Amino acid sequence: MNKKFIAAQIALCNSLLVFTCPIHANDVTPITHKRQETMMSVVDENFSQDLSDLEYIKTDENVHYFENNIYSVKVNEKEDQTYSATIYVKSISPFLAKLGFPAYSLGSIEFDETVFDTQAPVIEVEDEIVTELAQEINFDEMISVTDNVDTKLSYTIDTEVDYSKEGSYPCIISCTDTAGNETKKEITIKVKDEAFYQRIADAALAQLGVYQDCTMLVTNSLKAVGINFHGAPYAYSTLGEWTDNPVPGDICIYQGHVALYIGNGQAVHGGWLGNQTVISTVACTNPFIGYIHVNH
């Protein structure tokens, strides 16, 4: 092939490249962004060419390659944690490409590690949060979110807690920083009725002086916590578990008698002193069998 013809082809292609693809890269100066971006976001932001459809191709050692239909980008990762990105326009002549002519360089930029944020936020919260029945949780007091870059971050909570009902409820706390790094933390929210047994005891005390037998005293006390039951004295033992460590609100089971424990060795008894409801010691004329800790 005529050498003059080849030289003319090269000159024509280079002139077309310069004419159609002028250099638009920023000057070679370090770049620091307020918002941490990915490697390609940095390149896209600092070259005026349309690189929105740039795709990652490969990495050879410390060199990363990206390209689209028109441009290719080579990012060199240096030992001092700085980077140099060079943008090329692909050769418009397949003939020249076969001859080994490189793509035409449009310019370069340099940046450092500050443009990368690969560290996800840190969510600090107890693995289990316990709250009282009907007492909603103030999550802002329980959750702390920190990040290596962003100073102000918000979080989302995915849970369906029924504060009116005892139970354990799963909860997922999520936080995403401005670089797109996401952290999720799973915790458990427990709703407890800590006053459950005390309400039984208080209901028994509220009946002092009422004329009724022992079983109605206990039945009316249990209604305060939503338990509807009435039966013979020993039948109340089916409502819970036997315990040797009674708390106020436990049921005292006797032979032929039942009462409500209120603490300090005392109980509220019904059917005494002319069928009245009174406070007296747990010990009475009826043989004592044991305490029942009511299930709830």
Short mmCIF file of N, CA and C in Angstrom, two decimals, residues 177-289:
data_model
loop_
_atom_site.label_atom_id
_atom_site.label_comp_id
_atom_site.label_asym_id
_atom_site.label_seq_id
_atom_site.Cartn_x
_atom_site.Cartn_y
_atom_site.Cartn_z
N ASP A 177 -26.31 6.57 53.49
CA ASP A 177 -25.60 7.85 53.40
C ASP A 177 -25.70 8.39 51.98
N THR A 178 -25.13 9.57 51.74
CA THR A 178 -25.26 10.23 50.44
C THR A 178 -24.50 9.51 49.34
N ALA A 179 -23.60 8.60 49.70
CA ALA A 179 -22.88 7.83 48.69
C ALA A 179 -23.61 6.55 48.34
N GLY A 180 -24.73 6.29 49.02
CA GLY A 180 -25.51 5.10 48.72
C GLY A 180 -25.17 3.89 49.56
N ASN A 181 -24.26 4.04 50.53
CA ASN A 181 -23.93 2.94 51.42
C ASN A 181 -25.06 2.76 52.44
N GLU A 182 -25.56 1.54 52.56
CA GLU A 182 -26.71 1.29 53.42
C GLU A 182 -26.37 0.34 54.56
N THR A 183 -26.94 0.63 55.71
CA THR A 183 -26.83 -0.24 56.88
C THR A 183 -28.23 -0.59 57.36
N LYS A 184 -28.41 -1.88 57.67
CA LYS A 184 -29.68 -2.33 58.26
C LYS A 184 -29.38 -3.07 59.55
N LYS A 185 -30.18 -2.80 60.54
CA LYS A 185 -30.01 -3.47 61.83
C LYS A 185 -31.36 -4.01 62.28
N GLU A 186 -31.39 -5.29 62.60
CA GLU A 186 -32.61 -5.92 63.06
C GLU A 186 -32.60 -5.98 64.59
N ILE A 187 -33.68 -5.52 65.18
CA ILE A 187 -33.82 -5.57 66.63
C ILE A 187 -35.20 -6.14 66.97
N THR A 188 -35.44 -6.33 68.24
CA THR A 188 -36.74 -6.82 68.71
C THR A 188 -37.33 -5.81 69.67
N ILE A 189 -38.59 -5.51 69.48
CA ILE A 189 -39.31 -4.64 70.41
C ILE A 189 -40.27 -5.50 71.21
N LYS A 190 -40.14 -5.43 72.52
CA LYS A 190 -41.01 -6.21 73.40
C LYS A 190 -41.95 -5.28 74.15
N VAL A 191 -43.22 -5.56 74.01
CA VAL A 191 -44.25 -4.82 74.74
C VAL A 191 -44.67 -5.69 75.93
N LYS A 192 -44.46 -5.17 77.13
CA LYS A 192 -44.79 -5.93 78.34
C LYS A 192 -45.79 -5.17 79.18
N ASP A 193 -46.63 -5.93 79.83
CA ASP A 193 -47.60 -5.35 80.77
C ASP A 193 -47.03 -5.54 82.18
N GLU A 194 -46.09 -4.67 82.54
CA GLU A 194 -45.42 -4.81 83.83
C GLU A 194 -46.40 -4.63 85.00
N ALA A 195 -47.47 -3.89 84.77
CA ALA A 195 -48.43 -3.63 85.84
C ALA A 195 -49.56 -4.65 85.87
N PHE A 196 -49.42 -5.71 85.07
CA PHE A 196 -50.48 -6.72 84.95
C PHE A 196 -50.89 -7.26 86.32
N TYR A 197 -49.94 -7.75 87.08
CA TYR A 197 -50.25 -8.38 88.37
C TYR A 197 -50.67 -7.35 89.42
N GLN A 198 -50.06 -6.17 89.33
CA GLN A 198 -50.42 -5.14 90.28
C GLN A 198 -51.87 -4.69 90.08
N ARG A 199 -52.33 -4.71 88.81
CA ARG A 199 -53.72 -4.33 88.56
C ARG A 199 -54.69 -5.34 89.17
N ILE A 200 -54.28 -6.61 89.18
CA ILE A 200 -55.12 -7.62 89.83
C ILE A 200 -55.20 -7.33 91.32
N ALA A 201 -54.04 -7.05 91.92
CA ALA A 201 -54.01 -6.77 93.36
C ALA A 201 -54.80 -5.51 93.68
N ASP A 202 -54.64 -4.46 92.85
CA ASP A 202 -55.37 -3.21 93.08
C ASP A 202 -56.87 -3.43 92.97
N ALA A 203 -57.29 -4.27 92.02
CA ALA A 203 -58.71 -4.55 91.86
C ALA A 203 -59.27 -5.27 93.09
N ALA A 204 -58.45 -6.14 93.69
CA ALA A 204 -58.89 -6.82 94.91
C ALA A 204 -59.04 -5.82 96.05
N LEU A 205 -58.07 -4.92 96.19
CA LEU A 205 -58.14 -3.91 97.25
C LEU A 205 -59.33 -2.97 97.06
N ALA A 206 -59.71 -2.73 95.81
CA ALA A 206 -60.84 -1.84 95.55
C ALA A 206 -62.18 -2.44 96.00
N GLN A 207 -62.16 -3.73 96.31
CA GLN A 207 -63.40 -4.41 96.70
C GLN A 207 -63.54 -4.57 98.23
N LEU A 208 -62.65 -3.97 98.96
CA LEU A 208 -62.72 -4.10 100.42
C LEU A 208 -64.08 -3.62 100.93
N GLY A 209 -64.67 -4.41 101.79
CA GLY A 209 -65.97 -4.07 102.36
C GLY A 209 -67.15 -4.58 101.57
N VAL A 210 -66.89 -5.06 100.33
CA VAL A 210 -67.98 -5.57 99.50
C VAL A 210 -68.43 -6.93 100.05
N TYR A 211 -69.77 -7.13 100.08
CA TYR A 211 -70.32 -8.42 100.53
C TYR A 211 -70.34 -9.38 99.35
N GLN A 212 -69.48 -10.38 99.41
CA GLN A 212 -69.39 -11.38 98.35
C GLN A 212 -68.57 -12.57 98.86
N ASP A 213 -68.69 -13.67 98.15
CA ASP A 213 -67.89 -14.82 98.59
C ASP A 213 -66.48 -14.74 97.99
N CYS A 214 -65.62 -15.69 98.36
CA CYS A 214 -64.21 -15.65 97.96
C CYS A 214 -64.03 -15.79 96.46
N THR A 215 -64.86 -16.61 95.82
CA THR A 215 -64.68 -16.81 94.38
C THR A 215 -65.04 -15.56 93.58
N MET A 216 -66.05 -14.81 94.01
CA MET A 216 -66.42 -13.58 93.30
C MET A 216 -65.34 -12.52 93.47
N LEU A 217 -64.71 -12.50 94.65
CA LEU A 217 -63.59 -11.56 94.84
C LEU A 217 -62.52 -11.80 93.80
N VAL A 218 -62.10 -13.05 93.63
CA VAL A 218 -61.03 -13.36 92.68
C VAL A 218 -61.50 -13.14 91.25
N THR A 219 -62.72 -13.55 90.94
CA THR A 219 -63.26 -13.35 89.59
C THR A 219 -63.28 -11.87 89.22
N ASN A 220 -63.77 -11.02 90.11
CA ASN A 220 -63.84 -9.58 89.84
C ASN A 220 -62.45 -8.97 89.73
N SER A 221 -61.48 -9.49 90.49
CA SER A 221 -60.10 -8.97 90.42
C SER A 221 -59.47 -9.31 89.08
N LEU A 222 -59.72 -10.51 88.59
CA LEU A 222 -59.13 -10.93 87.32
C LEU A 222 -59.73 -10.18 86.13
N LYS A 223 -60.96 -9.71 86.27
CA LYS A 223 -61.58 -8.95 85.18
C LYS A 223 -60.80 -7.67 84.86
N ALA A 224 -60.04 -7.18 85.85
CA ALA A 224 -59.26 -5.95 85.63
C ALA A 224 -58.18 -6.13 84.58
N VAL A 225 -57.78 -7.38 84.31
CA VAL A 225 -56.77 -7.64 83.28
C VAL A 225 -57.35 -8.45 82.12
N GLY A 226 -58.67 -8.45 82.01
CA GLY A 226 -59.32 -9.08 80.87
C GLY A 226 -59.50 -10.57 80.97
N ILE A 227 -59.36 -11.13 82.17
CA ILE A 227 -59.58 -12.57 82.34
C ILE A 227 -60.99 -12.79 82.90
N ASN A 228 -61.79 -13.50 82.18
CA ASN A 228 -63.16 -13.79 82.59
C ASN A 228 -63.27 -15.26 82.98
N PHE A 229 -63.31 -15.48 84.26
CA PHE A 229 -63.35 -16.86 84.76
C PHE A 229 -64.07 -16.89 86.10
N HIS A 230 -64.87 -17.92 86.29
CA HIS A 230 -65.51 -18.14 87.59
C HIS A 230 -65.68 -19.63 87.81
N GLY A 231 -65.33 -20.06 89.01
CA GLY A 231 -65.45 -21.48 89.30
C GLY A 231 -65.23 -21.76 90.77
N ALA A 232 -65.10 -23.02 91.10
CA ALA A 232 -64.82 -23.42 92.47
C ALA A 232 -63.41 -22.98 92.85
N PRO A 233 -63.10 -22.85 94.14
CA PRO A 233 -61.80 -22.35 94.58
C PRO A 233 -60.61 -23.01 93.89
N TYR A 234 -60.57 -24.34 93.84
CA TYR A 234 -59.39 -25.00 93.27
C TYR A 234 -59.32 -24.82 91.76
N ALA A 235 -60.45 -24.55 91.11
CA ALA A 235 -60.47 -24.39 89.65
C ALA A 235 -59.62 -23.21 89.20
N TYR A 236 -59.37 -22.23 90.06
CA TYR A 236 -58.54 -21.07 89.69
C TYR A 236 -57.08 -21.46 89.49
N SER A 237 -56.71 -22.65 89.93
CA SER A 237 -55.32 -23.11 89.74
C SER A 237 -55.03 -23.39 88.27
N THR A 238 -56.06 -23.52 87.46
CA THR A 238 -55.85 -23.78 86.03
C THR A 238 -55.46 -22.52 85.26
N LEU A 239 -55.48 -21.37 85.91
CA LEU A 239 -55.22 -20.10 85.23
C LEU A 239 -53.74 -19.73 85.15
N GLY A 240 -52.88 -20.53 85.77
CA GLY A 240 -51.46 -20.18 85.75
C GLY A 240 -50.59 -21.30 86.23
N GLU A 241 -49.42 -20.92 86.76
CA GLU A 241 -48.44 -21.89 87.23
C GLU A 241 -48.23 -21.74 88.73
N TRP A 242 -47.96 -22.87 89.39
CA TRP A 242 -47.66 -22.82 90.81
C TRP A 242 -46.31 -22.14 91.03
N THR A 243 -46.23 -21.34 92.10
CA THR A 243 -44.99 -20.63 92.38
C THR A 243 -44.73 -20.59 93.88
N ASP A 244 -43.45 -20.60 94.22
CA ASP A 244 -43.04 -20.45 95.63
C ASP A 244 -42.58 -19.02 95.91
N ASN A 245 -42.60 -18.17 94.88
CA ASN A 245 -42.19 -16.77 95.05
C ASN A 245 -43.32 -15.86 94.61
N PRO A 246 -44.33 -15.72 95.45
CA PRO A 246 -45.52 -14.95 95.05
C PRO A 246 -45.24 -13.46 94.92
N VAL A 247 -45.99 -12.83 94.03
CA VAL A 247 -45.98 -11.37 93.87
C VAL A 247 -47.41 -10.90 94.03
N PRO A 248 -47.60 -9.62 94.37
CA PRO A 248 -48.97 -9.10 94.46
C PRO A 248 -49.73 -9.37 93.16
N GLY A 249 -50.93 -9.92 93.32
CA GLY A 249 -51.72 -10.29 92.16
C GLY A 249 -51.81 -11.78 91.95
N ASP A 250 -50.98 -12.56 92.67
CA ASP A 250 -51.08 -14.02 92.58
C ASP A 250 -52.29 -14.52 93.36
N ILE A 251 -52.76 -15.68 92.98
CA ILE A 251 -53.94 -16.27 93.62
C ILE A 251 -53.50 -17.24 94.71
N CYS A 252 -54.15 -17.13 95.87
CA CYS A 252 -53.90 -18.06 96.98
C CYS A 252 -54.97 -19.16 96.93
N ILE A 253 -54.50 -20.39 96.80
CA ILE A 253 -55.42 -21.53 96.71
C ILE A 253 -55.41 -22.29 98.05
N TYR A 254 -56.61 -22.53 98.58
CA TYR A 254 -56.77 -23.29 99.82
C TYR A 254 -57.73 -24.45 99.54
N GLN A 255 -57.85 -25.30 100.52
CA GLN A 255 -58.91 -26.30 100.46
C GLN A 255 -60.24 -25.61 100.77
N GLY A 256 -61.08 -25.51 99.74
CA GLY A 256 -62.38 -24.87 99.91
C GLY A 256 -62.36 -23.37 100.02
N HIS A 257 -61.26 -22.72 99.65
CA HIS A 257 -61.19 -21.26 99.74
C HIS A 257 -60.19 -20.74 98.71
N VAL A 258 -60.33 -19.48 98.33
CA VAL A 258 -59.42 -18.82 97.40
C VAL A 258 -59.33 -17.36 97.78
N ALA A 259 -58.15 -16.75 97.60
CA ALA A 259 -57.94 -15.35 97.96
C ALA A 259 -56.94 -14.72 97.00
N LEU A 260 -56.70 -13.41 97.18
CA LEU A 260 -55.77 -12.68 96.32
C LEU A 260 -54.60 -12.15 97.14
N TYR A 261 -53.38 -12.53 96.76
CA TYR A 261 -52.18 -12.09 97.47
C TYR A 261 -51.88 -10.63 97.14
N ILE A 262 -51.55 -9.81 98.17
CA ILE A 262 -51.23 -8.39 97.95
C ILE A 262 -49.85 -8.03 98.47
N GLY A 263 -49.07 -9.03 98.89
CA GLY A 263 -47.70 -8.77 99.34
C GLY A 263 -47.56 -8.75 100.85
N ASN A 264 -46.29 -8.90 101.31
CA ASN A 264 -45.97 -8.85 102.74
C ASN A 264 -46.76 -9.86 103.57
N GLY A 265 -47.03 -11.03 102.98
CA GLY A 265 -47.72 -12.08 103.71
C GLY A 265 -49.20 -11.84 103.91
N GLN A 266 -49.75 -10.85 103.19
CA GLN A 266 -51.17 -10.53 103.35
C GLN A 266 -51.95 -10.85 102.08
N ALA A 267 -53.26 -11.03 102.26
CA ALA A 267 -54.14 -11.34 101.12
C ALA A 267 -55.49 -10.69 101.36
N VAL A 268 -56.20 -10.49 100.26
CA VAL A 268 -57.58 -10.01 100.34
C VAL A 268 -58.46 -11.26 100.27
N HIS A 269 -59.34 -11.40 101.25
CA HIS A 269 -60.23 -12.56 101.34
C HIS A 269 -61.68 -12.10 101.18
N GLY A 270 -62.45 -12.86 100.49
CA GLY A 270 -63.89 -12.62 100.42
C GLY A 270 -64.61 -13.65 101.28
N GLY A 271 -65.85 -13.31 101.72
CA GLY A 271 -66.66 -14.26 102.50
C GLY A 271 -66.32 -14.30 103.97
N TRP A 272 -65.67 -13.26 104.49
CA TRP A 272 -65.31 -13.23 105.91
C TRP A 272 -66.18 -12.21 106.64
N LEU A 273 -66.26 -12.33 107.92
CA LEU A 273 -66.95 -11.35 108.78
C LEU A 273 -68.34 -11.04 108.24
N GLY A 274 -69.10 -12.07 108.08
CA GLY A 274 -70.44 -11.86 107.53
C GLY A 274 -70.45 -11.70 106.04
N ASN A 275 -69.55 -12.45 105.38
CA ASN A 275 -69.45 -12.45 103.91
C ASN A 275 -68.83 -11.18 103.34
N GLN A 276 -68.03 -10.49 104.12
CA GLN A 276 -67.38 -9.27 103.64
C GLN A 276 -66.03 -9.59 102.99
N THR A 277 -65.51 -8.58 102.29
CA THR A 277 -64.18 -8.65 101.69
C THR A 277 -63.22 -7.87 102.59
N VAL A 278 -62.16 -8.55 103.06
CA VAL A 278 -61.26 -7.94 104.05
C VAL A 278 -59.81 -8.28 103.72
N ILE A 279 -58.89 -7.55 104.38
CA ILE A 279 -57.47 -7.86 104.32
C ILE A 279 -57.11 -8.67 105.56
N SER A 280 -56.38 -9.74 105.35
CA SER A 280 -55.90 -10.55 106.47
C SER A 280 -54.62 -11.25 106.02
N THR A 281 -54.03 -12.01 106.91
CA THR A 281 -52.83 -12.75 106.54
C THR A 281 -53.20 -13.88 105.57
N VAL A 282 -52.16 -14.36 104.87
CA VAL A 282 -52.38 -15.48 103.96
C VAL A 282 -52.88 -16.70 104.74
N ALA A 283 -52.27 -16.92 105.89
CA ALA A 283 -52.69 -18.06 106.72
C ALA A 283 -54.10 -17.83 107.24
N CYS A 284 -54.92 -18.83 107.10
CA CYS A 284 -56.28 -18.76 107.63
C CYS A 284 -56.70 -20.14 108.11
N THR A 285 -57.96 -20.31 108.47
CA THR A 285 -58.41 -21.60 109.01
C THR A 285 -58.44 -22.70 107.95
N ASN A 286 -58.51 -22.32 106.69
CA ASN A 286 -58.51 -23.32 105.61
C ASN A 286 -57.07 -23.74 105.30
N PRO A 287 -56.81 -25.02 105.12
CA PRO A 287 -55.46 -25.49 104.79
C PRO A 287 -54.98 -24.86 103.48
N PHE A 288 -53.77 -24.28 103.52
CA PHE A 288 -53.20 -23.59 102.35
C PHE A 288 -52.56 -24.62 101.41
N ILE A 289 -52.82 -24.46 100.11
CA ILE A 289 -52.24 -25.37 99.10
C ILE A 289 -51.07 -24.72 98.39
#
